Every structure is written in C-alpha cells, then in structure tokens.
Short mmCIF file of C-alpha atoms and ligand atoms in Angstrom, two decimals:
data_model
loop_
_atom_site.label_atom_id
_atom_site.label_comp_id
_atom_site.label_asym_id
_atom_site.label_seq_id
_atom_site.Cartn_x
_atom_site.Cartn_y
_atom_site.Cartn_z
CA UNK A 17 25.86 3.03 9.89
CA UNK A 18 26.07 1.47 6.44
CA UNK A 19 22.62 1.70 4.91
CA UNK A 20 21.87 1.29 1.22
CA UNK A 21 19.59 3.58 -0.77
CA UNK A 22 16.45 1.50 -1.19
CA UNK A 23 14.29 2.10 -4.28
CA UNK A 24 12.05 -0.89 -3.55
CA UNK A 25 8.40 -0.70 -4.66
CA UNK A 26 7.27 -2.27 -1.39
CA UNK A 27 7.93 -2.95 1.37
CA UNK A 28 9.89 0.21 0.89
CA UNK A 29 12.24 2.72 2.48
CA UNK A 30 11.21 4.34 5.75
CA UNK A 31 12.68 7.57 7.15
CA UNK A 32 15.73 6.86 9.27
CA UNK A 33 14.31 9.13 12.00
CA UNK A 34 11.21 6.94 12.20
CA UNK A 35 13.21 3.72 12.40
CA UNK A 36 15.46 5.18 15.08
CA UNK A 37 12.49 6.33 17.11
CA UNK A 38 10.86 2.90 16.90
CA UNK A 39 14.14 1.39 18.01
CA UNK A 40 14.48 3.74 20.96
CA UNK A 41 10.89 3.05 22.08
CA UNK A 42 10.84 -0.65 21.33
CA UNK A 43 11.19 -2.01 24.86
CA UNK A 44 9.24 0.75 26.59
CA UNK A 45 6.69 2.37 24.31
CA UNK A 46 5.20 5.72 25.34
CA UNK A 47 6.45 5.12 28.92
CA UNK A 48 3.87 2.36 29.34
CA UNK A 49 6.53 0.12 30.85
CA UNK A 50 6.09 -2.47 28.08
CA UNK A 51 6.77 -2.73 24.38
CA UNK A 52 4.08 -2.00 21.79
CA UNK A 53 4.79 -5.57 20.63
CA UNK A 54 3.57 -6.92 23.98
CA UNK A 55 0.58 -4.69 24.56
CA UNK A 56 -2.95 -6.02 24.67
CA UNK A 57 -4.96 -4.45 21.88
CA UNK A 58 -7.60 -3.73 24.56
CA UNK A 59 -5.19 -1.87 26.82
CA UNK A 60 -5.43 1.84 27.42
CA UNK A 61 -1.89 2.26 26.11
CA UNK A 62 -2.76 0.69 22.77
CA UNK A 63 -6.11 2.41 22.47
CA UNK A 64 -4.24 5.67 22.75
CA UNK A 65 -1.91 4.66 19.92
CA UNK A 66 -4.89 3.65 17.76
CA UNK A 67 -6.87 6.80 18.39
CA UNK A 68 -3.87 9.11 17.94
CA UNK A 69 -2.96 7.43 14.67
CA UNK A 70 -6.50 7.78 13.41
CA UNK A 71 -6.78 11.40 14.49
CA UNK A 72 -3.51 12.31 12.84
CA UNK A 73 -4.49 10.63 9.56
CA UNK A 74 -7.81 12.50 9.69
CA UNK A 75 -5.98 15.78 10.22
CA UNK A 76 -3.28 15.24 7.57
CA UNK A 77 -5.69 14.08 4.85
CA UNK A 78 -8.48 16.39 5.93
CA UNK A 79 -10.88 13.46 6.21
CA UNK A 80 -14.46 14.64 6.84
CA UNK A 81 -16.34 13.35 9.91
CA UNK A 82 -18.68 11.21 7.80
CA UNK A 83 -15.80 8.95 6.78
CA UNK A 84 -14.60 6.04 8.93
CA UNK A 85 -10.96 5.02 9.15
CA UNK A 86 -10.15 1.32 9.47
CA UNK A 87 -6.92 -0.60 9.93
CA UNK A 88 -7.38 -4.06 8.44
CA UNK A 89 -5.29 -7.06 7.46
CA UNK A 90 -5.11 -8.98 4.21
CA UNK A 91 -3.43 -6.24 2.21
CA UNK A 92 -4.88 -4.17 -0.59
CA UNK A 93 -5.47 -7.54 -2.28
CA UNK A 94 -8.18 -8.55 0.20
CA UNK A 95 -9.89 -5.24 -0.50
CA UNK A 96 -10.22 -6.36 -4.13
CA UNK A 97 -12.74 -8.91 -2.76
CA UNK A 98 -14.20 -6.99 0.20
CA UNK A 99 -15.19 -4.05 -2.00
CA UNK A 100 -17.56 -5.98 -4.31
CA UNK A 101 -18.73 -8.25 -1.46
CA UNK A 102 -19.87 -5.21 0.55
CA UNK A 103 -20.73 -2.62 -2.06
CA UNK A 104 -21.84 -4.31 -5.26
CA UNK A 105 -25.61 -4.33 -4.94
CA UNK A 106 -28.01 -6.75 -6.59
CA UNK A 107 -29.05 -5.72 -10.12
CA UNK A 108 -26.23 -3.21 -10.19
CA UNK A 109 -22.84 -3.15 -11.89
CA UNK A 110 -19.40 -2.22 -10.67
CA UNK A 111 -17.34 -0.18 -13.14
CA UNK A 112 -13.58 -0.62 -13.37
CA UNK A 113 -11.10 1.64 -15.11
CA UNK A 114 -8.20 -0.57 -16.09
CA UNK A 115 -4.79 1.10 -15.92
CA UNK A 116 -2.46 -1.75 -15.04
CA UNK A 117 -1.90 -5.08 -13.32
CA UNK A 118 -3.39 -4.03 -10.00
CA UNK A 119 -6.65 -2.84 -11.52
CA UNK A 120 -6.82 -6.06 -13.53
CA UNK A 121 -6.49 -8.02 -10.31
CA UNK A 122 -9.17 -5.92 -8.63
CA UNK A 123 -11.52 -6.55 -11.55
CA UNK A 124 -10.81 -10.28 -11.53
CA UNK A 125 -12.06 -10.54 -7.93
CA UNK A 126 -15.13 -8.38 -8.55
CA UNK A 127 -16.15 -10.63 -11.44
CA UNK A 128 -16.41 -13.50 -8.97
CA UNK A 129 -18.92 -11.53 -6.93
CA UNK A 130 -21.23 -9.87 -9.42
CA UNK A 131 -21.81 -7.87 -12.55
CA UNK A 132 -18.87 -5.72 -13.71
CA UNK A 133 -18.15 -3.40 -16.60
CA UNK A 134 -14.89 -1.92 -17.89
CA UNK A 135 -15.57 1.69 -18.81
CA UNK A 136 -12.04 2.60 -19.90
CA UNK A 137 -8.71 0.85 -20.31
CA UNK A 138 -5.24 1.67 -21.58
CA UNK A 139 -4.30 -1.97 -22.09
CA UNK A 140 -3.97 -1.62 -25.88
CA UNK A 141 -1.27 0.97 -25.14
CA UNK A 142 0.55 -1.28 -22.62
CA UNK A 143 -0.78 0.98 -19.84
CA UNK A 144 1.62 3.79 -20.76
CA UNK A 145 -1.03 6.35 -20.01
CA UNK A 146 -4.30 6.89 -18.17
CA UNK A 147 -7.19 6.49 -20.64
CA UNK A 148 -9.09 9.56 -21.72
CA UNK A 149 -11.87 9.92 -19.17
CA UNK A 150 -13.73 12.83 -20.75
CA UNK A 151 -15.64 10.59 -23.18
CA UNK A 152 -16.67 7.75 -20.91
CA UNK A 153 -20.24 7.34 -19.82
CA UNK A 154 -21.45 5.41 -16.86
CA UNK A 155 -24.77 3.66 -16.70
CA UNK A 156 -27.32 4.49 -14.02
CA UNK A 157 -27.22 1.22 -12.13
CA UNK A 158 -23.69 1.49 -10.84
CA UNK A 159 -22.67 0.59 -7.32
CA UNK A 160 -19.26 2.20 -7.68
CA UNK A 161 -16.42 3.12 -10.04
CA UNK A 162 -13.04 1.65 -9.14
CA UNK A 163 -9.74 3.27 -10.08
CA UNK A 164 -6.09 2.62 -9.24
CA UNK A 165 -4.99 6.17 -8.42
CA UNK A 166 -1.29 5.42 -8.75
CA UNK A 167 -0.08 2.50 -10.83
CA UNK A 168 2.91 1.13 -8.96
CA UNK A 169 4.12 -1.16 -11.74
CA UNK A 170 3.43 0.94 -14.84
CA UNK A 171 4.33 4.33 -13.30
CA UNK A 172 1.20 6.31 -14.12
CA UNK A 173 -1.18 8.31 -11.97
CA UNK A 174 -4.64 9.84 -12.22
CA UNK A 175 -4.61 13.64 -12.29
CA UNK A 176 -8.38 13.94 -12.70
CA UNK A 177 -11.34 11.74 -11.91
CA UNK A 178 -14.07 10.20 -14.06
CA UNK A 179 -17.40 12.02 -14.02
CA UNK A 180 -19.97 9.86 -12.29
CA UNK A 181 -22.69 9.97 -9.67
CA UNK A 182 -21.54 6.62 -8.29
CA UNK A 183 -18.99 6.58 -5.48
CA UNK A 184 -15.40 6.44 -6.73
CA UNK A 185 -13.19 3.90 -5.00
CA UNK A 186 -9.46 4.53 -5.18
CA UNK A 187 -6.76 1.91 -4.67
CA UNK A 188 -4.19 4.41 -3.48
CA UNK A 189 -1.70 1.94 -2.07
CA UNK A 190 1.29 3.61 -3.67
CA UNK A 191 0.03 7.19 -3.58
CA UNK A 192 -1.52 7.81 -0.18
CA UNK A 193 -0.26 11.03 1.47
CA UNK A 194 2.00 11.76 -1.52
CA UNK A 195 -0.11 14.70 -2.67
CA UNK A 196 -3.12 16.66 -1.51
CA UNK A 197 -6.51 15.33 -2.57
CA UNK A 198 -10.10 16.02 -1.69
CA UNK A 199 -11.31 12.96 0.23
CA UNK A 200 -14.96 13.82 -0.35
CA UNK A 201 -14.45 13.23 -4.09
CA UNK A 202 -14.32 9.54 -3.18
CA UNK A 203 -16.61 6.96 -1.62
CA UNK A 204 -13.64 4.99 -0.39
CA UNK A 205 -9.85 5.13 -0.44
CA UNK A 206 -7.69 2.17 0.52
CA UNK A 207 -3.98 1.49 0.76
CA UNK A 208 -1.69 -1.30 1.83
CA UNK A 209 0.71 0.42 4.22
CA UNK A 210 3.98 -1.01 2.95
CA UNK A 211 4.50 1.56 0.20
CA UNK A 212 3.95 5.01 1.62
CA UNK A 213 2.73 4.52 5.16
CA UNK A 214 4.68 1.98 7.15
CA UNK A 215 5.39 -1.75 7.34
CA UNK A 216 3.47 -4.55 5.61
CA UNK A 217 0.57 -6.25 7.35
CA UNK A 218 -1.83 -3.35 7.75
CA UNK A 219 -4.23 -1.83 5.24
CA UNK A 220 -5.87 1.56 5.67
CA UNK A 221 -9.48 1.91 4.57
CA UNK A 222 -11.20 5.29 4.51
CA UNK A 223 -14.88 4.78 3.78
CA UNK A 224 -17.94 7.03 3.67
CA UNK A 225 -20.60 6.26 6.29
CA UNK A 226 -23.48 5.67 3.91
CA UNK A 227 -21.63 2.88 2.09
CA UNK A 228 -21.45 0.77 5.22
CA UNK A 229 -24.17 -1.63 6.33
CA UNK A 230 -25.55 -2.83 2.98
CA UNK A 231 -23.68 -6.13 2.77
CA UNK A 232 -25.75 -9.18 1.91
CA UNK A 233 -26.78 -11.53 4.72
CA UNK A 234 -24.40 -14.40 4.99
CA UNK A 235 -21.27 -12.40 4.29
CA UNK A 236 -18.65 -13.74 6.70
CA UNK A 237 -18.26 -11.44 9.69
CA UNK A 238 -14.59 -10.64 9.11
CA UNK A 239 -15.27 -9.58 5.51
CA UNK A 240 -17.98 -7.09 6.45
CA UNK A 241 -16.87 -3.46 6.79
CA UNK A 242 -19.64 -2.92 9.33
CA UNK A 243 -17.99 -5.40 11.70
CA UNK A 244 -14.85 -3.30 11.74
CA UNK A 245 -16.47 0.15 11.83
CA UNK A 246 -18.77 -0.89 14.70
CA UNK A 247 -15.81 -2.19 16.69
CA UNK A 248 -13.50 0.66 15.69
CA UNK A 249 -10.92 -1.71 14.13
CA UNK A 250 -10.94 -3.75 17.35
CA UNK A 251 -13.32 -6.57 16.44
CA UNK A 252 -10.33 -8.87 16.59
CA UNK A 253 -6.62 -8.32 17.19
CA UNK A 254 -5.59 -5.63 14.74
CA UNK A 255 -2.02 -5.39 13.36
CA UNK A 256 -0.88 -3.46 16.42
CA UNK A 257 2.77 -2.87 15.56
CA UNK A 258 1.88 -1.77 12.03
CA UNK A 259 -0.64 0.75 13.37
CA UNK A 260 1.99 2.08 15.78
CA UNK A 261 4.49 2.46 12.90
CA UNK A 262 1.92 4.28 10.77
CA UNK A 263 1.49 6.62 13.74
CA UNK A 264 5.21 7.38 13.76
CA UNK A 265 5.21 7.94 9.99
CA UNK A 266 2.28 10.34 10.32
CA UNK A 267 4.00 12.27 13.10
CA UNK A 268 7.04 12.55 10.85
CA UNK A 269 4.90 13.91 7.97
CA UNK A 270 3.20 16.31 10.37
CA UNK A 271 6.57 17.58 11.59
CA UNK A 272 7.66 18.30 8.01
CA UNK A 273 4.61 20.52 7.50
CA UNK A 274 1.97 18.02 6.41
CA UNK A 275 0.95 16.69 3.01
CA UNK A 276 1.42 20.06 1.29
CA UNK A 277 5.14 20.02 2.09
CA UNK A 278 5.46 16.31 1.31
CA UNK A 279 3.86 16.95 -2.09
CA UNK A 280 6.30 19.80 -2.76
CA UNK A 281 9.21 17.49 -1.99
CA UNK A 282 7.75 14.68 -4.07
CA UNK A 283 7.30 16.96 -7.08
CA UNK A 284 10.87 18.18 -6.72
CA UNK A 285 12.24 14.62 -6.54
CA UNK A 286 10.13 13.38 -9.47
CA UNK A 287 10.96 16.38 -11.71
CA UNK A 288 14.65 15.88 -11.09
CA UNK A 289 14.49 12.21 -12.03
CA UNK A 290 12.27 12.71 -15.09
CA UNK A 291 14.51 15.56 -16.29
CA UNK A 292 17.52 13.29 -15.98
CA UNK A 293 15.73 10.59 -17.97
CA UNK A 294 14.43 12.99 -20.63
CA UNK A 295 17.84 14.64 -21.11
CA UNK A 296 19.63 11.31 -21.30
CA UNK A 297 20.69 9.82 -24.62
CA UNK A 298 20.42 6.23 -23.34
CA UNK A 299 17.58 6.18 -20.80
CA UNK A 300 13.98 6.84 -21.68
CA UNK A 301 10.62 6.80 -19.93
CA UNK A 302 7.85 4.64 -21.41
CA UNK A 303 5.15 6.78 -19.78
CA UNK A 304 3.19 9.65 -21.35
CA UNK A 305 4.36 12.90 -19.75
CA UNK A 306 1.04 14.14 -18.37
CA UNK A 307 0.30 10.87 -16.61
CA UNK A 308 3.66 10.20 -14.97
CA UNK A 309 3.61 8.97 -11.39
CA UNK A 310 5.30 10.99 -8.66
CA UNK A 311 6.08 7.78 -6.76
CA UNK A 312 7.13 5.04 -9.20
CA UNK A 313 9.39 5.92 -12.10
CA UNK A 314 10.06 3.21 -14.71
CA UNK A 315 12.87 3.84 -17.21
CA UNK A 316 14.77 1.78 -19.76
CA UNK A 317 17.60 1.72 -22.21
CA UNK A 318 17.26 0.13 -25.64
CA UNK A 319 18.86 -3.14 -24.60
CA UNK A 320 18.38 -5.67 -21.85
CA UNK A 321 22.17 -5.98 -21.49
CA UNK A 322 22.60 -2.26 -20.92
CA UNK A 323 19.77 -2.31 -18.37
CA UNK A 324 21.54 -5.11 -16.55
CA UNK A 325 24.87 -3.30 -16.70
CA UNK A 326 23.27 -0.19 -15.21
CA UNK A 327 21.69 -2.19 -12.37
CA UNK A 328 25.16 -3.53 -11.52
CA UNK A 329 26.71 -0.09 -11.78
CA UNK A 330 24.06 1.35 -9.45
CA UNK A 331 24.30 -1.51 -6.95
CA UNK A 332 28.05 -0.89 -6.62
CA UNK A 333 27.09 2.60 -5.46
CA UNK A 334 24.64 1.17 -2.88
CA UNK A 335 21.63 2.14 -5.04
CA UNK A 336 19.49 -0.99 -4.81
CA UNK A 337 16.10 -2.49 -5.76
CA UNK A 338 16.05 -0.66 -9.10
CA UNK A 339 15.06 -3.63 -11.24
CA UNK A 340 11.79 -3.01 -13.08
CA UNK A 341 8.76 -5.20 -12.55
CA UNK A 342 8.97 -8.35 -14.68
CA UNK A 343 5.96 -7.29 -16.74
CA UNK A 344 7.59 -3.99 -17.73
CA UNK A 345 11.35 -4.75 -17.65
CA UNK A 346 14.09 -2.13 -17.46
CA UNK A 347 14.41 -0.17 -14.25
CA UNK A 348 11.97 1.30 -11.76
CA UNK A 349 12.81 3.76 -9.02
CA UNK A 350 10.20 3.98 -6.29
CA UNK A 351 10.66 7.33 -4.62
CA UNK A 352 7.96 7.33 -1.94
CA UNK A 353 7.40 9.98 0.72
CA UNK A 354 10.19 8.61 2.89
CA UNK A 355 12.89 9.05 0.26
CA UNK A 356 14.95 12.24 0.65
CA UNK A 357 15.89 14.40 -2.35
CA UNK A 358 19.53 13.57 -1.73
CA UNK A 359 18.93 9.91 -2.56
CA UNK A 360 17.26 10.80 -5.85
CA UNK A 361 20.20 13.11 -6.61
CA UNK A 362 22.54 10.18 -6.07
CA UNK A 363 20.55 8.08 -8.54
CA UNK A 364 20.55 10.87 -11.13
CA UNK A 365 24.32 11.30 -10.65
CA UNK A 366 24.86 7.57 -11.18
CA UNK A 367 22.72 7.64 -14.35
CA UNK A 368 24.80 10.49 -15.83
CA UNK A 369 28.04 8.81 -14.84
CA UNK A 370 26.92 5.52 -16.40
CA UNK A 371 26.01 7.31 -19.59
CA UNK A 372 29.56 8.74 -19.76
CA UNK A 373 31.04 5.25 -19.50
CA UNK A 374 28.89 4.19 -22.48
CA UNK A 375 30.37 6.85 -24.78
C1 PLP B 423 1.17 -3.26 -3.77
C2 PLP B 423 -0.15 -2.94 -4.33
C3 PLP B 423 -1.26 -3.77 -4.12
C4 PLP B 423 -1.18 -5.08 -3.36
O1 PLP B 423 -0.99 -4.82 -2.03
P1 PLP B 423 -0.91 -6.03 -0.96
O2 PLP B 423 -0.91 -5.26 0.31
O3 PLP B 423 0.36 -6.77 -1.25
O4 PLP B 423 -2.10 -6.87 -1.14
C5 PLP B 423 -2.47 -3.39 -4.65
N1 PLP B 423 -2.60 -2.25 -5.35
C6 PLP B 423 -1.54 -1.43 -5.59
C7 PLP B 423 -1.76 -0.17 -6.37
C8 PLP B 423 -0.29 -1.76 -5.09
O5 PLP B 423 0.74 -0.94 -5.32
#
C-alpha cells in the first residue's frame, strides 16, 4: 500500500489500524447485518455505538458525571455562535482571551450576540506566545471566559488557565485527548473531530450540567444545548458515521494505554521535531519555547524560496501537507495523536538532509 505521510492540519491523518478496521466492518458493522452507514439512528445497533462512544470518551478523559457529552454538527465554528447564544446572560459580559485566528473568529460571533470583553491578547506579538495570564483581572458580571487551548494555526498552547470564578470554555479542537487535563477546571470543552478525533462533520461538546437550560426564549431549537442534552444527541439525525469513527479512534487510544500514553508519545514526537528545528542553521520556530504546541509545529527558513524548495524536497519523499497557513507562511507540521513517531523521524531526517544540500 502506497500511503503518504500526511501532516495536514485537518482533516488529518488517522491511524492505519483504525481505517483498516472501518474498512473491514463497513458492510457489516458489529455483526448487525448492515453497515453503520445504513443504520437508523434510532436502531438498537446505533444506540449501542453512541453509548459506547460516549462511555469511552468519559473514561479516557475522566469526565465527571455532572458533565454531558454531545455530538453535534456545524463544526467548532457553529459553537462560536451557540456558546454566546446559550451562555451569555443579560447584563453580563463574555471574556475572550485572544491567541490567534480561531479565537478572533469566536469573538466575532459573540459580539453579534451580546457584550464581550478581551481580557488578554498576544496580537501585538503576532500570536507567537500565550499572553501573560497572571496579571489579568476579570469583572464580576462574567458569563464565561473563552480560550483556544491549542492554536492550530499559530502553534501555541495554554499550559495554565486564567484565574476566574466564571466557567472557562475551551476550544480544544486541535488538542483534545492529546494530553491529560482536569475536565472540572472547565465549564465546557468543545472540539471539531477532524483534527484529533476522527472525520469531519461531527463536533464533540462536553458541558457542565448547570450551564444548560438558561437560553433565552426564542432561541431556535437546534441551537439550544438543552435540546440536544434532553434527547441525548438524538433530537435529529446525528452524524452517525462520524460518531462511529470517533468510537474506533477512542478504542485505539484505549488500547495504547489511554491519554497518559498518548501524551507521552506526543511529547516525544514534539521534542524531537523542536530539537531538530532548534539545532538547525536554516529552520527556526517563530513560537516562544514555553508556549509551543504539541500538535501543530510551524517552522520557517529566512526566505520564501527556500521554504518552497523544502516543501518540494519533502513532497518527493512522500511527506505532504507541510505548507504553513497563509497567515503565518513557512511550514507547519501537524502531528496529532494518530501520527506515529516514525513519521516525525522521517520529517526530521528530511529536514537535516535538505540542510546539507543547502551548504
Ligand atoms: C479547525 C478549528 C476550528 C474550526 O473547526 P470547524 O470544524 O471547521 O468549524 C475552530 N477552532 C480551532 C482551534 C480549530 O483548529
């Protein structure tokens, strides 16, 4: 089988074992006699898939009982609107910590709904770091504080949280299950699946009980979290195949030894790549060391031509999707949970080899 090494930021690489298993079960899933693609979302066979997937996510992330797990559509981007629509109370503000393009987009949607405040931003530093959170103060009338836990485009990640009594909401699209966290530090965590969890088309929302049920009257039914928690993600047809694929990904993570082991692997992969960048005479990382992402690693040379030459060089070695986001330029390697160490080693080898050719 001739498969490339895929460094795409999303939709992104999935473990070959998971793809092969989906293939082998495609026409007869879980011995139900039909494919998961054909199953009614109200069937016993699908309800089992849904409840197993939820239980496994609860186990792997250690999600307390007072949090609900939802599988929604509309991507992380729809959450940018659903969050303020459901949680931003009258006469209150929503605080946003701005660490990159995705948090800017989240803020833009919240502004359409109600009162917002930016309590910290690293924009003046081109988002090359997470702003200092020790000094920020939050007012009393806050509905929530929104952060982007891992910044997919800029390659930074939060290693500590702002101090606040308001619930913290984390857009963890590109970080979910990549390292151990304490779910009860958050009011809500959400993630589009296509980075670390599975295929596109399904968004995971983990939300604390007490935040549900305060939406204003008149909020359209589909946009209300309560609709989906009451119906257990089955108010309407959920993204059934996506949920099934998340289930397979979670079983794969479980079989490796859970999030602890995945985090160990992720740290090993990221250290190797950052070491290669830091030791290189032509590549450099734009990101402040303490805030570097474990999942998305931007790097550059000093010239656009050399960047382009490297992308060609890498592509000839089947190392693909390394072009940086247009707002940052250079290269970006997304090395999500599914990516084995061996693939990162191949990238590092290609970087050293390319550097030799430049001498
Ligand atoms: C990809 C991404 C999004 C957007 O996700 P969609 O599912 O495409 O809406 C939002 N936030 C972060 C941090 C992302 O990486």
